[in-house]
Amino acid sequence: MPSPRLCNATILSHTAAGRQYYRLVLKIPGTVSLPLPGQFVMLRVTDTIDPLLARPFGISSVLTRTSIEIFYRVVGRGTMLLSRTRPGRTLDMLGPLGRGFPMPEKGIQPILVTGGSGFPPLHLLAKALKKQKYRSVIFIGARDRSELPPAGILRSFKEQASALHITTEDGSAGKKGLITDLFAPYCSLPDRSVKAKIYACGPTPMLKSVSTVAAECSIPCFVSMEERMACGLGACMGCSVRRRAGGYLRVCKEGPVFEAEEIAW
Amino acid sequence: MTGEKKKQPDLSVDCGGIKLKNPVLTASGTFGYGEEYAEFVDLNRLGGVIVKGISLNPLPGNPPPRIWETPSGMLNAIGLENPGVEVFLKERLPFLRTFDTAVIVNIFGYSPDEYVSVAERLDDAEGVSGIEVNISCPNVKAGGMVFGTDLQATSDLLGAVRKVTRLPLIAKLSPNVTDITRFGTAARDAGCDGLSLINTLLGMAIDVRTRKPRLANSTGGLSGPAIRPVAVRMVWQMAQSVSLPIIGMGGIVTAEDALEFILAGATAVAVGTANFVNPRATLEVLDGIEAFMTDQDIGSLRDLQGKVMSR
Ligand SMILES: Cc1cc2nc3c(=O)[nH]c(=O)nc-3n(C[C@H](O)[C@H](O)[C@H](O)COP(=O)(O)OP(=O)(O)OC[C@H]3O[C@@H](n4cnc5c(N)ncnc54)[C@H](O)[C@@H]3O)c2cc1C
Ligand SMILES: Cc1cc2nc3c(=O)[nH]c(=O)nc-3n(C[C@H](O)[C@H](O)[C@H](O)COP(=O)(O)O)c2cc1C
């Protein structure tokens, strides 16, 4: 019984992308569903039992019907082992999983905000929005130049956007400061005549301030959350985040994309 | 080669009155309510599904972080989040009942009364093959002492549950005790029909930079391949001293792992954490057991069960 969410993915290409990221291109069988913007996959980085659990990654591009692109940063043992895998090797892949970004209604202006390594799912979203003729305004923040999306992706973001704003905390690229320094005034423009929707992915503190701005300006806001995961299927209840209305929401199942006001920040 | 086809081995087992078509079950809390895995696993092929722990009332669970990966294992402090017995019966059980597989309902509570109420409710329900009682729970009324680490509390609790149900009753034992066989004996004397072991081992991990525990709950249950030798040893010890059928679990990933438990004396096995790593793990274990038996010309599981030899 071939499942549309389980396969052996073959590494087609695996290269360093800029100073901080790796670009991983996977070939997937035609039986596997294609990811929607904001969905993710779980990859096993070894065939052995250590590390045991698969690692979740967003999708930055669907390159063809049978190939997808991932960008990741080495932050620990799992991603270190992943970075040593070579083209031709296969990796167990589960996905696409979770609920992605809802497309905006006609006439709405999308505002995309990303920080650090949160750019991959927003890149897939930006492409989908452009294809449907939306005029997206895109905000990209990073600590420094090397943490910005790699050059090819940055160029692509520029092509998808009607306006692109960049900040770095050290001023090594774009404007010096935090991304919310540009994003907040943009959202609160008094002459904002068109209705907007905000889409954000990045570190949790950034998502929290983005959601605060969104609430103040009464703009609907969708955030992609991260939490440690085991199964990716909603079974283990391990990746829960606090829900504003009480209880918890599973990042892998109800998320990873949530309406910002659902979350108890 | 004779060209003669080898006989299909007989995989069926009787687990304390629960008839299983094969010995492969899913460990509670690692397979949801079956639905989560139905797209990867034909549930009809499983010996049975042991569902995620059910309490009388819905429980929200613990704050995050709830899990932390450790060498060949993981710590969890989910906090037994579940929708409660009524929602289980109305919304989860009907799905499971459409499959030809045993449904074993794992139950827990924070007082003996809660356990009893859930068991009573299940006794009335259609389509429940048996009850597995998770005794690794703190008794809030007795100062938070864990039922399953105190012999008297274990006896009293299981005796009380026994009184209210005719369903096959399986005690899920905690490994966090000095001599697990004494708890198996207590469960038998309280009228249980079978034993499940092991539940998770209590563990802890600390972030040395922040100096904080990795889990919001500070401690959590260790599961996965890391605990398998401990689990095999406990099943073996239990099989020597208590005559009840045993569901063996703890770190099973492959058929060979499962066979270790069966040789140690388990009647059936449950696959837990491995489901997270490979959603089809249960079927791979099942196919592997069958292939092993065919290969070794073993006609029935009974010829393997408890057949570890002395050295
Ligand atoms: C839905 C989702 C999508 C993701 N998409 C991407 C992506 O496109 N690109 C990318 O580089 N990373 C992504 N991540 C994060 C990625 O999964 C982790 O970086 C990875 O699992 C770390 O594994 P490791 O073994 O290298 O690190 P570990 O040794 O496990 O951890 C190292 C450090 O990373 C942190 N960390 C690990 N896992 C997570 C997590 N799930 N959330 C937050 N912090 C974590 C830990 O707190 C620790 O400080 C995503 C996570 C989720 C939940
Ligand atoms: C995330 C998680 C949730 C669990 N929930 C329950 C539960 O609700 N009730 C229970 O009796 N055991 C629960 N367990 C324990 C397992 O059923 C099993 O006994 C244990 O994990 C050892 O098997 P394993 O190493 O194959 O996972 C849980 C284990 C995990 C990892």
XYZ file of N, CA and C in Angstrom, chain B residues 128-239:
336
model
N -14.707 -3.698 22.802
C -13.460 -3.600 23.564
C -13.007 -5.026 23.887
N -11.773 -5.368 23.489
C -11.301 -6.740 23.701
C -10.707 -6.949 25.083
N -10.219 -5.866 25.674
C -9.602 -5.992 26.983
C -9.188 -4.628 27.519
N -8.848 -4.624 28.794
C -8.423 -3.377 29.445
C -6.992 -3.540 29.927
N -6.171 -2.563 29.616
C -4.810 -2.527 30.141
C -4.758 -1.390 31.161
N -4.395 -1.722 32.393
C -4.406 -0.713 33.458
C -2.997 -0.157 33.661
N -2.838 1.118 33.339
C -1.544 1.787 33.542
C -1.456 2.209 35.005
N -0.600 1.522 35.760
C -0.538 1.834 37.187
C 0.630 2.770 37.518
N 1.280 3.298 36.461
C 2.396 4.234 36.684
C 1.891 5.662 36.842
N 0.902 5.829 37.687
C 0.258 7.117 37.830
C 0.270 7.507 39.300
N 0.456 8.815 39.583
C 0.430 9.193 40.998
C -0.983 9.157 41.567
N -1.098 8.650 42.788
C -2.380 8.650 43.482
C -2.495 9.975 44.237
N -3.254 10.890 43.663
C -3.316 12.241 44.212
C -3.850 12.225 45.647
N -4.774 11.306 45.897
C -5.372 11.242 47.235
C -4.406 10.687 48.273
N -3.344 9.990 47.815
C -2.375 9.438 48.756
C -1.036 10.171 48.621
N -1.115 11.495 48.490
C 0.092 12.319 48.465
C 0.926 12.192 47.205
N 0.330 11.674 46.132
C 1.047 11.622 44.866
C 1.938 10.412 44.697
N 1.870 9.478 45.639
C 2.655 8.258 45.512
C 2.160 7.458 44.296
N 3.099 6.959 43.490
C 2.719 6.231 42.286
C 2.157 4.851 42.669
N 0.931 4.560 42.199
C 0.294 3.270 42.509
C 1.263 2.114 42.280
N 1.861 2.132 41.086
C 2.617 0.978 40.626
C 3.964 0.766 41.286
N 4.335 1.625 42.235
C 5.601 1.401 42.942
C 5.354 0.978 44.386
N 4.080 0.758 44.727
C 3.733 0.338 46.083
C 2.877 -0.928 45.975
N 3.323 -1.989 46.610
C 2.644 -3.283 46.445
C 1.197 -3.253 46.893
N 0.969 -2.645 48.070
C -0.390 -2.621 48.597
C -1.306 -1.808 47.681
N -0.813 -0.627 47.241
C -1.625 0.229 46.368
C -1.927 -0.493 45.061
N -0.950 -1.236 44.549
C -1.136 -1.995 43.304
C -2.233 -3.047 43.493
N -2.148 -3.809 44.583
C -3.159 -4.837 44.849
C -4.540 -4.241 44.983
N -4.636 -3.186 45.786
C -5.947 -2.580 46.044
C -6.552 -2.046 44.753
N -5.734 -1.349 43.990
C -6.228 -0.737 42.759
C -6.704 -1.810 41.780
N -5.857 -2.794 41.521
C -6.216 -3.813 40.535
C -7.395 -4.651 41.018
N -7.463 -4.903 42.327
C -8.598 -5.633 42.882
C -9.896 -4.869 42.666
N -9.840 -3.569 42.870
C -11.044 -2.738 42.705
C -11.491 -2.724 41.251
N -10.545 -2.628 40.322
C -10.900 -2.615 38.902
C -11.458 -3.987 38.499
N -10.845 -5.043 39.019
C -11.280 -6.396 38.697
C -12.765 -6.603 39.007
N -13.185 -6.004 40.125
C -14.578 -6.200 40.565
C -15.603 -5.668 39.582
N -15.236 -4.649 38.791
C -16.251 -3.988 37.967
C -16.198 -4.368 36.494
N -15.312 -5.275 36.104
C -15.291 -5.629 34.687
C -15.095 -7.123 34.471
N -15.791 -7.614 33.436
C -15.607 -9.011 33.031
C -14.571 -9.111 31.928
N -14.170 -7.963 31.396
C -13.205 -7.957 30.290
C -11.853 -8.481 30.763
N -11.101 -9.090 29.852
C -9.738 -9.476 30.210
C -8.980 -8.248 30.739
N -8.279 -8.456 31.842
C -7.629 -7.337 32.525
C -6.118 -7.549 32.523
N -5.441 -6.539 32.014
C -3.977 -6.635 31.931
C -3.368 -5.508 32.755
N -2.438 -5.847 33.633
C -1.780 -4.813 34.445
C -0.525 -4.358 33.723
N -0.436 -3.039 33.483
C 0.773 -2.499 32.847
C 1.709 -2.029 33.938
N 2.811 -2.751 34.084
C 3.665 -2.550 35.246
C 4.744 -1.500 35.019
N 5.082 -0.840 36.128
C 6.167 0.138 36.108
C 7.495 -0.580 36.344
N 8.524 -0.193 35.581
C 9.839 -0.793 35.811
C 10.609 -0.077 36.921
N 10.010 0.978 37.459
C 10.741 1.797 38.427
C 10.593 1.244 39.848
N 10.880 -0.047 39.962
C 10.767 -0.750 41.236
C 11.977 -1.679 41.370
N 12.233 -2.134 42.587
C 13.411 -2.977 42.810
C 13.198 -4.391 42.275
N 12.019 -4.952 42.539
C 11.758 -6.314 42.074
C 10.388 -6.366 41.409
N 10.395 -6.316 40.083
C 9.124 -6.208 39.345
C 8.286 -7.479 39.504
N 8.909 -8.612 39.798
C 8.128 -9.851 39.875
C 7.121 -9.811 41.030
N 7.450 -9.076 42.072
C 6.509 -8.986 43.197
C 5.235 -8.255 42.779
N 5.385 -7.323 41.823
C 4.215 -6.597 41.341
C 3.400 -7.475 40.390
N 4.097 -8.346 39.667
C 3.398 -9.303 38.816
C 2.577 -10.271 39.654
N 3.167 -10.721 40.747
C 2.454 -11.611 41.662
C 1.235 -10.913 42.248
N 1.418 -9.670 42.656
C 0.297 -8.909 43.220
C -0.826 -8.764 42.196
N -0.455 -8.528 40.934
C -1.462 -8.372 39.881
C -2.211 -9.692 39.668
N -1.470 -10.776 39.671
C -2.105 -12.087 39.510
C -3.080 -12.358 40.660
N -2.618 -12.093 41.874
C -3.464 -12.344 43.042
C -4.696 -11.438 43.064
N -4.580 -10.284 42.409
C -5.733 -9.379 42.349
C -6.700 -9.781 41.236
N -6.361 -10.834 40.500
C -7.295 -11.333 39.495
C -7.021 -10.877 38.071
N -5.838 -10.321 37.815
C -5.524 -9.902 36.447
C -5.289 -11.122 35.559
N -5.550 -10.943 34.244
C -5.413 -12.039 33.290
C -4.090 -12.002 32.541
N -3.391 -10.857 32.627
C -2.133 -10.736 31.907
C -1.333 -9.556 32.431
N -0.087 -9.469 31.969
C 0.805 -8.396 32.401
C 1.417 -7.726 31.178
N 1.539 -6.392 31.228
C 2.269 -5.668 30.193
C 3.504 -5.088 30.835
N 4.679 -5.314 30.226
C 5.873 -4.677 30.728
C 6.892 -4.571 29.598
N 7.600 -3.392 29.596
C 7.642 -2.414 30.667
C 7.091 -1.054 30.221
N 6.636 -0.293 31.184
C 6.349 1.111 30.944
C 7.698 1.837 30.910
N 7.679 3.139 30.758
C 8.937 3.883 30.612
C 9.719 3.950 31.921
N 11.038 4.089 31.775
C 11.916 4.238 32.935
C 12.042 5.729 33.249
N 11.918 6.069 34.505
C 11.983 7.481 34.868
C 13.387 8.036 34.596
N 13.441 9.168 33.887
C 14.730 9.740 33.521
C 14.730 11.260 33.560
N 15.891 11.829 33.245
C 16.025 13.285 33.286
C 17.185 13.720 32.398
N 17.066 14.880 31.789
C 18.172 15.473 31.032
C 18.238 16.956 31.376
N 19.449 17.499 31.409
C 19.656 18.886 31.826
C 20.439 19.648 30.761
N 19.999 20.855 30.468
C 20.735 21.752 29.583
C 21.818 22.422 30.429
N 23.085 22.119 30.156
C 24.147 22.614 31.046
C 24.370 24.123 30.895
N 23.922 24.701 29.773
C 24.120 26.146 29.602
C 23.095 26.943 30.401
N 21.832 26.544 30.284
C 20.800 27.270 31.030
C 20.632 26.692 32.443
N 21.222 25.499 32.658
C 21.105 24.783 33.935
C 19.673 24.378 34.253
N 18.865 24.315 33.218
C 17.469 23.915 33.436
C 17.245 22.507 32.906
N 16.267 21.785 33.507
C 15.892 20.491 32.928
C 15.392 20.701 31.505
N 15.631 19.723 30.654
C 15.185 19.819 29.262
C 13.666 19.779 29.155
N 13.013 19.061 30.066
C 11.554 18.949 30.033
C 10.936 19.925 31.024
N 9.807 20.506 30.647
C 9.114 21.420 31.559
C 8.739 20.697 32.858
N 8.489 19.405 32.728
C 8.110 18.597 33.894
C 9.325 18.116 34.706
N 10.515 18.571 34.313
C 11.794 18.142 34.901
C 12.134 16.690 34.576
N 11.318 15.744 35.025
C 11.607 14.345 34.722
C 10.624 13.820 33.675
N 10.994 12.705 33.058
C 10.108 12.120 32.048
C 10.397 10.637 31.900
N 9.604 9.980 31.067
C 9.748 8.543 30.875
C 10.663 8.238 29.700
N 11.650 7.393 29.952
C 12.595 7.005 28.901
C 12.055 5.794 28.137
N 12.074 5.898 26.810
C 11.606 4.803 25.960
C 12.555 4.640 24.789
N 12.299 3.633 23.975
C 13.115 3.421 22.782
C 14.178 2.345 22.994
N 14.968 2.082 21.933
C 15.956 0.996 21.980
C 16.866 1.051 23.211
N 17.109 2.227 23.752
C 17.994 2.348 24.915
C 17.518 1.493 26.085
N 16.225 1.264 26.211
C 15.712 0.544 27.384
C 15.500 -0.951 27.129
N 15.752 -1.411 25.907
C 15.387 -2.777 25.557
C 16.026 -3.855 26.439
N 17.325 -3.770 26.727
C 17.911 -4.834 27.564
C 17.267 -4.916 28.947
N 16.906 -3.761 29.491
C 16.244 -3.744 30.802
C 14.884 -4.434 30.685
N 14.184 -4.132 29.603
C 12.845 -4.692 29.408
C 12.906 -6.207 29.194
N 13.847 -6.660 28.394
C 13.985 -8.104 28.135
C 14.283 -8.828 29.448
N 15.181 -8.237 30.227
C 15.523 -8.851 31.519
C 14.300 -8.959 32.420
N 13.494 -7.892 32.466
C 12.321 -7.908 33.349
C 11.283 -8.919 32.882
N 11.084 -9.025 31.570
C 10.136 -10.003 31.035
C 10.620 -11.416 31.376
N 11.891 -11.623 31.226
C 12.478 -12.946 31.526
C 12.281 -13.306 33.002
N 12.601 -12.351 33.873
C 12.420 -12.603 35.313
C 10.961 -12.891 35.643
N 10.079 -12.102 35.019
C 8.656 -12.262 35.305
C 8.167 -13.639 34.859
N 8.584 -14.031 33.653
C 8.128 -15.307 33.106
C 8.568 -16.481 33.989
